[in-house]
Coordinates of C-alpha atoms in Angstrom, one line a residue:
M18 CA -17.1 26.7 10.9
D19 CA -16.2 24.8 13.9
K20 CA -13.6 21.8 13.0
N21 CA -15.0 18.8 14.9
I22 CA -12.5 16.1 16.3
I23 CA -13.5 12.7 17.2
G24 CA -11.3 10.5 18.8
F25 CA -10.4 8.2 21.7
V26 CA -7.3 9.2 24.2
Y27 CA -6.4 6.7 26.7
T28 CA -5.7 8.4 30.3
G29 CA -4.4 5.4 32.4
R30 CA -7.3 5.3 34.2
G31 CA -9.8 4.7 31.5
L32 CA -10.4 5.9 27.9
C33 CA -12.3 9.0 27.1
V34 CA -14.1 10.1 23.8
T35 CA -13.3 13.1 22.7
A36 CA -16.0 14.9 20.6
C37 CA -15.1 18.8 20.4
S38 CA -15.1 21.9 18.7
M39 CA -11.9 23.9 18.3
I40 CA -13.7 27.4 19.5
G41 CA -16.5 28.0 21.7
G42 CA -17.9 26.3 24.9
I43 CA -16.7 26.0 28.4
M44 CA -12.7 25.2 28.5
K45 CA -12.1 21.4 30.1
A46 CA -8.5 20.1 30.6
I47 CA -7.5 16.6 30.3
K48 CA -4.0 15.4 31.9
I49 CA -2.3 12.7 30.0
G50 CA 0.7 11.7 31.9
T51 CA 2.7 14.9 31.9
R52 CA 0.8 16.7 29.0
V53 CA -2.2 18.4 29.4
E54 CA -4.8 19.0 26.3
I55 CA -7.6 21.8 26.3
Y56 CA -11.2 20.7 24.9
N57 CA -14.4 22.4 25.2
D58 CA -17.2 21.0 27.3
A59 CA -18.4 18.8 24.3
V60 CA -15.9 16.4 25.9
I61 CA -17.3 13.1 27.2
T62 CA -15.6 10.7 29.3
Y63 CA -16.0 6.9 30.1
N64 CA -14.1 4.7 32.5
E65 CA -14.7 1.9 30.0
L66 CA -15.6 2.0 26.3
P67 CA -19.5 1.8 25.5
A68 CA -20.3 -1.4 24.0
R69 CA -20.7 -0.5 20.4
A70 CA -18.2 -1.2 17.2
Y71 CA -15.1 0.6 16.7
I72 CA -12.0 0.6 14.3
V73 CA -8.5 1.3 15.1
R74 CA -6.9 4.4 13.5
F75 CA -3.9 6.1 13.4
A76 CA -2.6 9.6 13.0
K77 CA 1.0 10.7 12.7
M78 CA 0.8 13.7 14.9
T79 CA -1.2 11.9 17.7
G80 CA -1.0 8.2 17.3
F81 CA -3.5 5.6 17.8
Y82 CA -7.3 6.3 18.3
L83 CA -10.7 4.5 17.6
D84 CA -13.5 5.6 15.5
E85 CA -17.0 4.5 15.7
Y86 CA -17.7 1.5 13.1
P87 CA -21.1 1.4 12.2
N88 CA -20.9 -1.7 9.7
I89 CA -21.8 -4.7 11.9
Q90 CA -25.6 -4.8 11.4
V91 CA -27.3 -8.1 10.2
K92 CA -29.7 -7.2 7.6
E93 CA -31.0 -10.6 6.6
D94 CA -34.3 -11.5 8.0
K95 CA -33.2 -15.0 8.1
I96 CA -30.0 -16.9 9.0
Y97 CA -29.1 -20.2 7.4
G98 CA -26.9 -22.9 8.5
E99 CA -25.4 -23.3 12.0
H100 CA -24.2 -19.7 12.4
M101 CA -26.3 -18.9 15.7
K102 CA -25.4 -22.0 17.3
K103 CA -21.8 -21.5 16.8
V104 CA -22.0 -17.8 17.8
H105 CA -23.6 -18.8 21.2
K106 CA -21.0 -21.6 21.7
V107 CA -18.3 -18.8 21.1
L108 CA -19.9 -16.4 23.7
H109 CA -20.5 -18.8 26.2
A110 CA -16.9 -20.0 26.0
F111 CA -15.7 -16.2 26.4
E112 CA -17.7 -15.9 29.5
K113 CA -16.2 -19.0 30.8
F114 CA -12.6 -18.6 29.9
D115 CA -10.4 -16.7 32.6
R116 CA -8.0 -15.9 29.9
N117 CA -8.1 -14.6 26.1
L118 CA -10.0 -16.8 23.7
G119 CA -9.2 -16.9 19.8
V120 CA -11.3 -18.0 17.2
I121 CA -10.1 -18.6 13.5
L122 CA -12.8 -18.3 10.7
S123 CA -11.7 -19.8 7.5
G124 CA -12.9 -20.4 4.0
N125 CA -13.5 -19.2 0.6
K126 CA -14.9 -15.7 0.1
G127 CA -18.8 -15.6 -0.1
I128 CA -19.5 -18.5 2.1
G129 CA -20.7 -16.9 5.3
K130 CA -17.5 -15.6 7.1
S131 CA -18.7 -12.3 7.4
M132 CA -22.2 -13.2 8.1
F133 CA -20.5 -15.0 11.2
T134 CA -18.7 -11.9 12.4
R135 CA -21.9 -9.7 12.2
L136 CA -23.7 -11.9 14.1
L137 CA -21.0 -12.6 16.7
S138 CA -20.2 -8.7 17.0
E139 CA -24.2 -7.9 17.2
M140 CA -24.6 -10.4 20.1
A141 CA -21.5 -9.4 21.7
V142 CA -22.8 -5.7 21.7
K143 CA -26.0 -6.7 23.4
T144 CA -24.0 -8.6 26.2
G145 CA -22.1 -5.4 26.7
I146 CA -18.9 -6.5 24.8
P147 CA -17.6 -3.8 22.7
I148 CA -16.1 -4.6 19.4
I149 CA -12.3 -3.5 17.8
V150 CA -11.7 -3.7 14.4
A151 CA -8.3 -4.0 13.1
D152 CA -8.6 -4.0 9.4
Q153 CA -4.7 -3.0 8.6
Y154 CA -1.3 -3.6 10.2
I155 CA 0.2 -0.5 11.7
P156 CA 3.6 -1.0 14.0
G157 CA 2.7 -0.8 17.5
I158 CA -1.2 -2.0 17.1
A159 CA -0.6 -4.9 19.5
S160 CA 0.6 -2.6 22.5
Y161 CA -2.5 -0.1 21.8
I162 CA -5.1 -2.9 21.5
E163 CA -3.5 -4.9 24.9
S164 CA -3.8 -1.2 26.5
I165 CA -7.5 -1.3 26.4
D166 CA -8.2 -2.9 30.0
Q167 CA -11.7 -4.4 29.6
N168 CA -13.5 -7.2 27.8
V169 CA -13.5 -6.6 24.4
M170 CA -13.8 -8.6 21.0
V171 CA -11.0 -7.8 18.8
L172 CA -11.7 -8.5 14.8
F173 CA -8.9 -8.9 12.4
D174 CA -11.0 -9.0 9.0
E175 CA -9.3 -10.9 6.1
F176 CA -6.1 -11.4 8.2
D177 CA -4.3 -13.4 5.5
K178 CA -4.2 -10.1 3.3
T179 CA -4.1 -7.6 5.9
F180 CA -1.4 -8.9 8.1
G181 CA -0.2 -12.0 6.3
D182 CA 0.8 -10.2 3.3
V183 CA 2.5 -7.6 4.5
K184 CA 6.1 -7.4 4.1
P185 CA 8.0 -6.2 7.3
A186 CA 10.7 -3.1 6.6
E187 CA 14.3 -4.0 7.4
G188 CA 14.5 -4.5 11.0
E189 CA 10.9 -4.8 11.9
V190 CA 9.2 -8.0 13.1
D191 CA 7.1 -9.8 11.0
P192 CA 3.3 -8.4 11.7
Q193 CA 1.9 -11.9 12.5
A194 CA 4.8 -12.6 14.9
A195 CA 4.5 -9.1 16.4
L196 CA 0.9 -10.1 17.6
L197 CA 1.6 -13.4 19.5
G198 CA 2.3 -11.5 22.4
L199 CA -1.2 -9.9 22.3
F200 CA -2.8 -13.0 21.6
D201 CA -1.0 -14.6 24.6
G202 CA -1.4 -11.7 26.9
V203 CA -2.7 -11.5 30.4
S204 CA -3.8 -7.8 30.4
Q205 CA -6.5 -6.8 33.1
G206 CA -9.4 -7.3 30.4
K207 CA -9.3 -10.7 28.4
K208 CA -10.4 -10.2 25.0
L209 CA -12.0 -12.5 22.4
F210 CA -9.7 -12.5 19.2
V211 CA -11.5 -13.4 15.8
I212 CA -9.5 -13.9 12.7
T213 CA -10.9 -14.2 9.3
C214 CA -8.9 -15.6 6.4
N215 CA -9.4 -17.0 3.0
D216 CA -6.3 -18.8 2.8
I217 CA -4.9 -20.4 5.9
R218 CA -1.7 -21.2 4.2
K219 CA -0.9 -17.6 4.8
L220 CA -1.3 -17.9 8.7
N221 CA 1.6 -18.2 11.1
D222 CA 2.4 -21.7 12.0
F223 CA 1.9 -20.5 15.5
F224 CA -1.7 -19.9 14.8
I225 CA -2.6 -23.3 13.6
N226 CA -3.1 -26.2 16.0
R227 CA -2.7 -24.3 18.8
P228 CA -5.9 -24.3 20.9
G229 CA -4.1 -22.5 23.6
R230 CA -4.2 -19.5 21.6
F231 CA -6.8 -19.9 19.2
H232 CA -9.6 -22.6 20.7
Y233 CA -11.6 -22.8 17.8
H234 CA -11.3 -22.8 13.9
F235 CA -14.4 -22.9 12.2
R236 CA -14.2 -24.0 8.4
F237 CA -16.8 -22.6 6.1
D238 CA -17.8 -24.3 3.1
Y239 CA -20.1 -23.9 0.0
P240 CA -24.0 -24.4 0.6
S241 CA -25.0 -28.2 0.3
A242 CA -27.9 -29.0 -2.1
E243 CA -30.6 -29.0 0.8
E244 CA -29.2 -25.7 2.1
I245 CA -29.3 -24.3 -1.4
R246 CA -32.8 -25.7 -1.5
T247 CA -34.0 -24.3 1.6
Y248 CA -32.4 -20.6 0.6
L249 CA -34.1 -20.8 -2.9
H250 CA -37.5 -21.9 -1.5
D251 CA -37.4 -18.9 0.7
K252 CA -35.7 -16.2 -2.0
L253 CA -37.9 -17.4 -5.4
E254 CA -41.5 -16.3 -6.0
A255 CA -43.3 -19.7 -6.2
V256 CA -44.1 -19.5 -9.6
H257 CA -40.3 -19.8 -10.1
H258 CA -39.7 -22.7 -7.8
N259 CA -39.1 -25.1 -10.9
E260 CA -35.9 -23.3 -11.0
I261 CA -34.5 -24.8 -7.8
E262 CA -33.5 -28.2 -9.1
P263 CA -31.7 -27.0 -12.1
I264 CA -30.1 -24.6 -10.0
I265 CA -28.9 -27.2 -7.7
A266 CA -27.6 -29.5 -10.3
F267 CA -25.5 -26.5 -11.7
S268 CA -24.0 -26.0 -8.2
R269 CA -22.6 -29.5 -8.4
K270 CA -20.3 -28.3 -11.4
V271 CA -19.7 -25.1 -10.3
D272 CA -19.2 -23.8 -6.3
L273 CA -22.0 -21.5 -5.8
N274 CA -21.8 -19.1 -2.4
Y275 CA -24.5 -17.1 -0.9
D276 CA -23.5 -14.2 -3.0
C277 CA -24.2 -16.1 -6.4
L278 CA -27.3 -17.6 -4.9
R279 CA -28.6 -14.0 -4.1
A280 CA -27.6 -12.8 -7.6
I281 CA -29.3 -15.8 -9.4
A282 CA -32.9 -15.5 -7.2
F283 CA -32.7 -11.7 -8.1
E284 CA -32.6 -12.2 -11.8
I285 CA -35.0 -15.2 -11.7
N286 CA -37.4 -13.0 -9.7
S287 CA -37.1 -10.3 -12.4
G288 CA -38.6 -12.7 -15.1
E289 CA -35.2 -14.2 -16.4
A290 CA -35.1 -18.0 -16.7
F291 CA -31.9 -19.4 -14.9
S292 CA -30.6 -20.6 -18.3
D293 CA -30.3 -17.3 -19.6
A294 CA -29.3 -15.5 -16.5
V295 CA -26.2 -17.4 -15.7
G296 CA -24.8 -16.4 -18.8
D297 CA -24.8 -12.7 -18.1
L298 CA -24.1 -13.2 -14.0
N299 CA -20.5 -12.9 -13.0
I300 CA -20.2 -16.4 -12.4
I301 CA -17.6 -18.1 -14.4
N302 CA -15.8 -21.3 -14.9
L303 CA -12.2 -20.3 -14.4
S304 CA -10.7 -23.8 -14.3
Q305 CA -11.2 -27.4 -14.3
E306 CA -12.3 -29.1 -11.2
Q307 CA -10.9 -32.4 -9.6
Y308 CA -13.3 -35.3 -9.5
N309 CA -13.3 -39.2 -8.5
L310 CA -14.9 -41.5 -11.2
T311 CA -16.3 -44.9 -10.4
I312 CA -17.8 -47.4 -13.1
Y313 CA -20.1 -50.1 -11.8
F314 CA -20.8 -53.4 -13.5
N315 CA -23.7 -55.3 -13.2
N316 CA -22.2 -57.6 -10.6
G317 CA -21.5 -54.8 -8.4
T318 CA -17.8 -54.7 -9.4
P319 CA -16.3 -51.2 -9.4
M320 CA -13.3 -49.7 -10.9
H321 CA -11.9 -46.2 -9.8
I322 CA -10.0 -43.3 -10.9
H323 CA -9.4 -40.5 -8.5
N324 CA -8.5 -36.8 -8.9
R325 CA -9.3 -36.6 -12.5
N326 CA -9.7 -32.9 -14.1
I327 CA -12.8 -32.6 -15.7
D328 CA -14.3 -29.5 -17.1
F329 CA -18.1 -30.3 -16.9
F330 CA -18.9 -27.4 -19.7
E331 CA -16.8 -29.5 -22.1
N332 CA -18.8 -29.8 -25.3
Q333 CA -16.8 -32.9 -26.7
E334 CA -16.4 -36.7 -25.5
I335 CA -14.4 -37.3 -22.6
R336 CA -12.3 -40.5 -22.6
V337 CA -11.1 -41.9 -19.3
C338 CA -8.9 -45.2 -18.8
F339 CA -9.7 -47.2 -15.7
S340 CA -7.6 -50.4 -14.4
E341 CA -8.3 -52.8 -11.8
D342 CA -5.0 -52.7 -10.1
N343 CA -4.4 -49.0 -10.5
Y344 CA -1.6 -49.7 -13.1
N345 CA -2.8 -51.5 -16.1
E346 CA -5.5 -49.8 -17.8
I347 CA -7.6 -52.6 -19.2
L348 CA -10.6 -50.3 -20.7
T349 CA -11.3 -46.9 -21.6
V350 CA -14.7 -45.1 -21.2
G351 CA -15.9 -42.3 -23.4
F352 CA -18.6 -40.3 -22.2
W353 CA -20.7 -36.5 -22.6
I354 CA -21.2 -34.8 -19.7
A355 CA -24.4 -33.7 -21.4
D356 CA -25.7 -37.1 -20.7
S357 CA -25.0 -36.9 -17.0
E358 CA -28.0 -36.4 -14.4
Y359 CA -27.5 -35.1 -10.8
D360 CA -28.1 -37.7 -8.0
I361 CA -28.9 -35.2 -5.0
K362 CA -29.2 -38.0 -2.6
N363 CA -25.7 -39.5 -3.5
N364 CA -24.2 -36.0 -4.3
C365 CA -22.9 -37.3 -7.7
S366 CA -23.6 -37.3 -11.4
V367 CA -24.8 -40.4 -12.9
I368 CA -24.5 -41.6 -16.5
A369 CA -26.2 -44.6 -17.5
G370 CA -24.1 -47.6 -19.0
K371 CA -26.0 -47.6 -22.3
K372 CA -24.8 -43.8 -23.1
L373 CA -21.3 -45.0 -22.4
R374 CA -18.8 -45.9 -25.1
I375 CA -16.4 -48.7 -23.8
T376 CA -13.2 -49.8 -25.4
Y377 CA -10.7 -52.2 -24.3
D378 CA -6.8 -52.8 -24.3
E379 CA -6.6 -55.6 -26.6
D380 CA -2.8 -55.8 -26.1
Y381 CA -3.3 -56.7 -22.4
D382 CA -3.8 -60.3 -21.2
E383 CA -6.3 -62.1 -23.4
N384 CA -8.0 -63.8 -20.7
E385 CA -8.1 -60.5 -18.5
V386 CA -9.7 -58.7 -21.7
R387 CA -12.2 -61.6 -22.3
R388 CA -13.2 -61.5 -18.4
V389 CA -13.8 -57.9 -18.5
K390 CA -15.6 -57.8 -21.6
K391 CA -18.2 -60.6 -20.1
L392 CA -19.1 -57.6 -17.3
V393 CA -21.8 -55.3 -18.4
V394 CA -21.5 -51.6 -17.4
D395 CA -24.3 -50.2 -15.2
R396 CA -23.3 -46.9 -14.8
L397 CA -20.8 -44.2 -14.2
E398 CA -20.6 -41.8 -11.0
I399 CA -18.6 -38.5 -11.2
Q400 CA -18.2 -37.0 -7.5
K401 CA -16.4 -33.9 -7.1
V402 CA -13.3 -33.9 -4.7
R403 CA -14.2 -31.3 -1.6
E404 CA -11.6 -29.6 0.0
K405 CA -9.9 -32.1 2.8
N406 CA -11.7 -31.9 5.9
L407 CA -9.1 -30.5 8.4
H408 CA -11.0 -31.8 11.3
Y409 CA -10.9 -35.2 12.9
A410 CA -14.0 -37.1 12.3
V411 CA -14.9 -39.0 15.7

């Protein structure tokens, strides 16, 4: 049986794709430097990489080569959010740039980074730009990628793991530091570098706040209530649309990414009620979340408490102390999470004043306690503390 070999060999004048059988066919000789290799007539040579996706591989005997990579197809029939707008923005900038362009895509798992890279890759290929995927650190990979002298997109997927978590051997350069020269390079073919990461704290300090190196940094967040509503309206059969609002309310307690929403829609369309389905799905409450709480009185006076840990699935009374001066806790509010209703417009959970249990610190200043007791509690608002916005609001 013929033994097939598929790879890419850089000749100094271009890249040649080798796909040959070790026996049979007409002999062809390819000279690489001073070395001459013999192949059969299945060899196909290109002066440039054809526009498709490849992944970097390494063989101990022959070194680096590229394998065709099929996993960039976008299978979804509808794209949600502003993905396409940003894809066009990146490709337009790459066309205008006379140097390398870098893009960082960061955020938690399952919230759109992979979808964005597939869209960007697909559009890049359509415009004639090959895709090079680097999914592991191998010493020398930077020099190999830099040797590809044409316009290409280079994707480093889950960079914080594949490069950030790698401990260099003694005497070796840190994997991320080893790439700085590549990102700053001025080789003949400019490159579009795309990095995806879940934890930006694992990125080298020379990547963040360096727009000359990475021009864009797109942060991906969990879908909003309106985005969830739109998605479920499309994915759920019409008879199940009454489940949309309960799912939205649940998403304000537990962050739901599109993977979760897809699984929930499947279960509901299969005949399960949401309340039953969510108990069996791989969606669990691992920890308490942080919330800002505000109690409003009938005269409009608020009292606040920030960054309080609350388990929204707690089946017992929760008690929180409030103060007017962030020091003297003059009253305590007791409440049950089951009494809360989600206010989609204001993006918070609300508990009516009549369902709250208010107690006062009788040891505090008598006049102050008497004054506060005269205030009638209107409601308690509980709002999840979202991840800090890393970009400036202008």
